[in-house]
Amino acid sequence: QLQLMESGGGLVQPGGSLRLSCAASGSTLEHYNIAWFRQVPGKEREGISCISTSGLTRNYEDSVKGRFTIYRDTATVYLRMNSLNYEDAAVYYCAADWRPYATVCTLVGGHGRYQFWGQGIQVTVSS
């Protein structure tokens, strides 16, 4: 059972930056497509970015394009978030889909596609 752990969240001012990290306890992530989702109270969880196992494909939800960057090494997947605004405040989750050698990833499917999920980490945007 893959156990994912998010880190790097916290409080940031509007316009600021954070870098989230997603790592697996006792394992690596090299054979997994990884996605970041976020959720605010009263709304559905939304997929915001994913990266394929190979690293060749990176997808972004429209509202974060140009501001967020996803990248990876064998052990960790990162989400660099720049120009944060109030609408970015949420609990962020990383999720993993077992896909050795995958060259594409998708944000479609949520829990139906991604088998493993972290506990989530809070990102708060406030002045």
Coordinates of N, CA, C and O in Angstrom, one line a residue, residues 26-82:
G26 N 8.5 5.0 2.5 CA 9.1 3.7 2.3 C 9.2 3.2 0.8 O 9.4 2.1 0.5
S27 N 9.0 4.2 -0.1 CA 8.9 3.8 -1.5 C 9.3 5.0 -2.4 O 9.5 6.1 -1.9
T28 N 9.4 4.8 -3.7 CA 9.6 5.9 -4.6 C 8.3 6.0 -5.4 O 7.4 5.2 -5.4
L29 N 8.3 7.1 -6.2 CA 7.2 7.4 -7.0 C 7.5 7.2 -8.5 O 6.7 7.6 -9.4
E30 N 8.6 6.6 -8.8 CA 9.0 6.6 -10.2 C 8.1 5.8 -11.2 O 8.2 6.0 -12.4
H31 N 7.2 4.9 -10.7 CA 6.4 4.2 -11.6 C 4.9 4.7 -11.6 O 4.0 4.0 -12.0
Y32 N 4.7 5.9 -11.0 CA 3.4 6.4 -10.9 C 3.2 7.7 -11.6 O 4.0 8.6 -11.6
N33 N 2.0 7.8 -12.3 CA 1.6 9.1 -12.6 C 1.1 9.8 -11.3 O 0.5 9.2 -10.5
I34 N 1.4 11.1 -11.2 CA 1.0 11.8 -10.0 C 0.2 13.0 -10.4 O 0.5 13.7 -11.3
A35 N -0.8 13.2 -9.6 CA -1.7 14.4 -9.8 C -1.8 15.2 -8.5 O -1.7 14.6 -7.4
W36 N -2.1 16.4 -8.6 CA -2.5 17.3 -7.5 C -3.9 17.7 -7.7 O -4.3 18.1 -8.7
F37 N -4.7 17.5 -6.6 CA -6.1 18.0 -6.5 C -6.2 19.0 -5.4 O -5.3 19.0 -4.5
R38 N -7.3 19.7 -5.4 CA -7.5 20.6 -4.3 C -9.0 20.7 -4.0 O -9.8 20.4 -4.9
Q39 N -9.4 21.0 -2.8 CA -10.8 21.0 -2.4 C -11.0 22.1 -1.4 O -10.2 22.3 -0.4
V40 N -12.1 22.9 -1.6 CA -12.5 23.8 -0.6 C -13.9 23.4 -0.1 O -14.6 22.6 -0.7
P41 N -14.2 23.8 1.2 CA -15.5 23.3 1.8 C -16.7 23.6 0.9 O -16.8 24.7 0.3
G42 N -17.5 22.6 0.7 CA -18.7 22.8 -0.1 C -18.6 22.7 -1.6 O -19.6 22.8 -2.3
K43 N -17.4 22.4 -2.0 CA -17.1 22.2 -3.4 C -16.5 20.8 -3.7 O -15.9 20.2 -2.8
E44 N -16.6 20.4 -4.9 CA -16.0 19.1 -5.3 C -14.5 19.2 -5.4 O -14.0 20.3 -5.7
R45 N -13.8 18.1 -5.2 CA -12.4 18.1 -5.4 C -12.1 18.3 -6.8 O -12.7 17.6 -7.7
E46 N -11.1 19.2 -7.2 CA -10.8 19.4 -8.5 C -9.3 19.1 -8.8 O -8.4 19.3 -8.0
G47 N -9.1 18.5 -10.0 CA -7.7 18.2 -10.4 C -7.1 19.4 -10.9 O -7.7 20.1 -11.8
I48 N -5.9 19.8 -10.5 CA -5.2 21.0 -11.0 C -4.0 20.7 -11.8 O -3.6 21.5 -12.6
S49 N -3.3 19.6 -11.6 CA -2.1 19.3 -12.4 C -1.8 17.9 -12.3 O -2.0 17.2 -11.2
C50 N -1.1 17.3 -13.3 CA -0.6 16.0 -13.3 C 0.7 15.9 -14.1 O 0.9 16.7 -14.9
I51 N 1.5 14.9 -13.7 CA 2.7 14.6 -14.4 C 2.8 13.1 -14.7 O 2.5 12.3 -13.8
S52 N 3.2 12.8 -15.9 CA 3.3 11.4 -16.2 C 4.5 10.7 -15.6 O 5.5 11.4 -15.1
T53 N 4.5 9.4 -15.5 CA 5.7 8.7 -15.0 C 7.0 9.1 -15.6 O 8.0 9.2 -15.0
S54 N 6.9 9.2 -16.9 CA 8.1 9.6 -17.7 C 8.5 11.0 -17.5 O 9.6 11.4 -17.8
G55 N 7.6 11.8 -17.0 CA 7.8 13.3 -16.9 C 7.6 14.0 -18.2 O 7.7 15.2 -18.2
L56 N 7.2 13.3 -19.3 CA 7.1 13.9 -20.6 C 5.8 14.8 -20.7 O 5.8 15.7 -21.5
T57 N 4.8 14.4 -20.0 CA 3.6 15.1 -20.0 C 3.3 15.8 -18.7 O 3.3 15.1 -17.7
R58 N 2.9 17.0 -18.8 CA 2.4 17.8 -17.6 C 1.2 18.5 -18.0 O 1.2 19.3 -19.0
N59 N 0.1 18.3 -17.3 CA -1.2 19.0 -17.6 C -1.6 19.9 -16.5 O -1.2 19.6 -15.3
Y60 N -2.3 21.0 -16.8 CA -2.7 21.9 -15.8 C -4.2 22.3 -16.1 O -4.6 22.4 -17.2
E61 N -4.9 22.5 -15.0 CA -6.2 23.1 -15.1 C -6.1 24.6 -15.5 O -5.1 25.2 -15.1
D62 N -7.0 25.1 -16.2 CA -6.9 26.4 -16.8 C -6.6 27.5 -15.8 O -5.8 28.4 -16.1
S63 N -7.2 27.4 -14.6 CA -7.0 28.5 -13.7 C -5.6 28.6 -13.1 O -5.2 29.6 -12.5
V64 N -4.8 27.6 -13.2 CA -3.4 27.6 -12.7 C -2.3 27.6 -13.7 O -1.1 27.7 -13.4
K65 N -2.7 27.5 -15.0 CA -1.7 27.6 -16.1 C -0.9 28.9 -16.0 O -1.5 29.9 -15.9
G66 N 0.4 28.7 -16.2 CA 1.2 29.9 -16.2 C 1.6 30.3 -14.8 O 2.6 31.1 -14.6
R67 N 1.0 29.8 -13.7 CA 1.3 30.1 -12.4 C 1.9 28.9 -11.6 O 2.8 29.1 -10.7
F68 N 1.4 27.7 -11.9 CA 1.9 26.5 -11.2 C 2.7 25.7 -12.1 O 2.5 25.6 -13.3
T69 N 3.7 25.0 -11.5 CA 4.6 24.1 -12.2 C 4.7 22.8 -11.5 O 5.1 22.9 -10.3
I70 N 4.5 21.7 -12.2 CA 4.7 20.4 -11.6 C 6.0 19.8 -12.1 O 6.3 19.9 -13.3
Y71 N 6.7 19.2 -11.3 CA 8.0 18.5 -11.7 C 8.3 17.4 -10.7 O 7.7 17.3 -9.6
R72 N 9.2 16.6 -11.1 CA 9.4 15.4 -10.3 C 10.9 14.9 -10.3 O 11.6 15.2 -11.3
D73 N 11.2 14.2 -9.3 CA 12.4 13.3 -9.4 C 11.9 11.9 -9.0 O 10.7 11.7 -8.9
T74 N 12.8 10.9 -8.8 CA 12.3 9.6 -8.5 C 11.6 9.4 -7.2 O 10.7 8.6 -7.1
A75 N 11.9 10.3 -6.3 CA 11.3 10.1 -4.9 C 10.2 11.1 -4.6 O 9.3 10.8 -3.8
T76 N 10.1 12.2 -5.3 CA 9.2 13.3 -4.9 C 8.6 14.0 -6.1 O 9.3 14.1 -7.1
V77 N 7.4 14.4 -6.0 CA 6.8 15.3 -7.0 C 6.5 16.6 -6.3 O 5.9 16.6 -5.2
Y78 N 6.8 17.7 -7.0 CA 6.6 19.0 -6.5 C 5.6 19.8 -7.3 O 5.4 19.6 -8.5
L79 N 5.0 20.7 -6.6 CA 4.1 21.7 -7.2 C 4.5 23.0 -6.8 O 4.3 23.4 -5.6
R80 N 5.1 23.8 -7.7 CA 5.5 25.1 -7.4 C 4.4 26.0 -7.8 O 3.9 26.0 -8.9
M81 N 3.9 26.8 -6.8 CA 2.8 27.7 -7.0 C 3.2 29.1 -6.8 O 3.6 29.5 -5.7
N82 N 3.1 29.9 -7.9 CA 3.4 31.3 -7.9 C 2.1 32.2 -8.0 O 1.1 31.7 -8.4

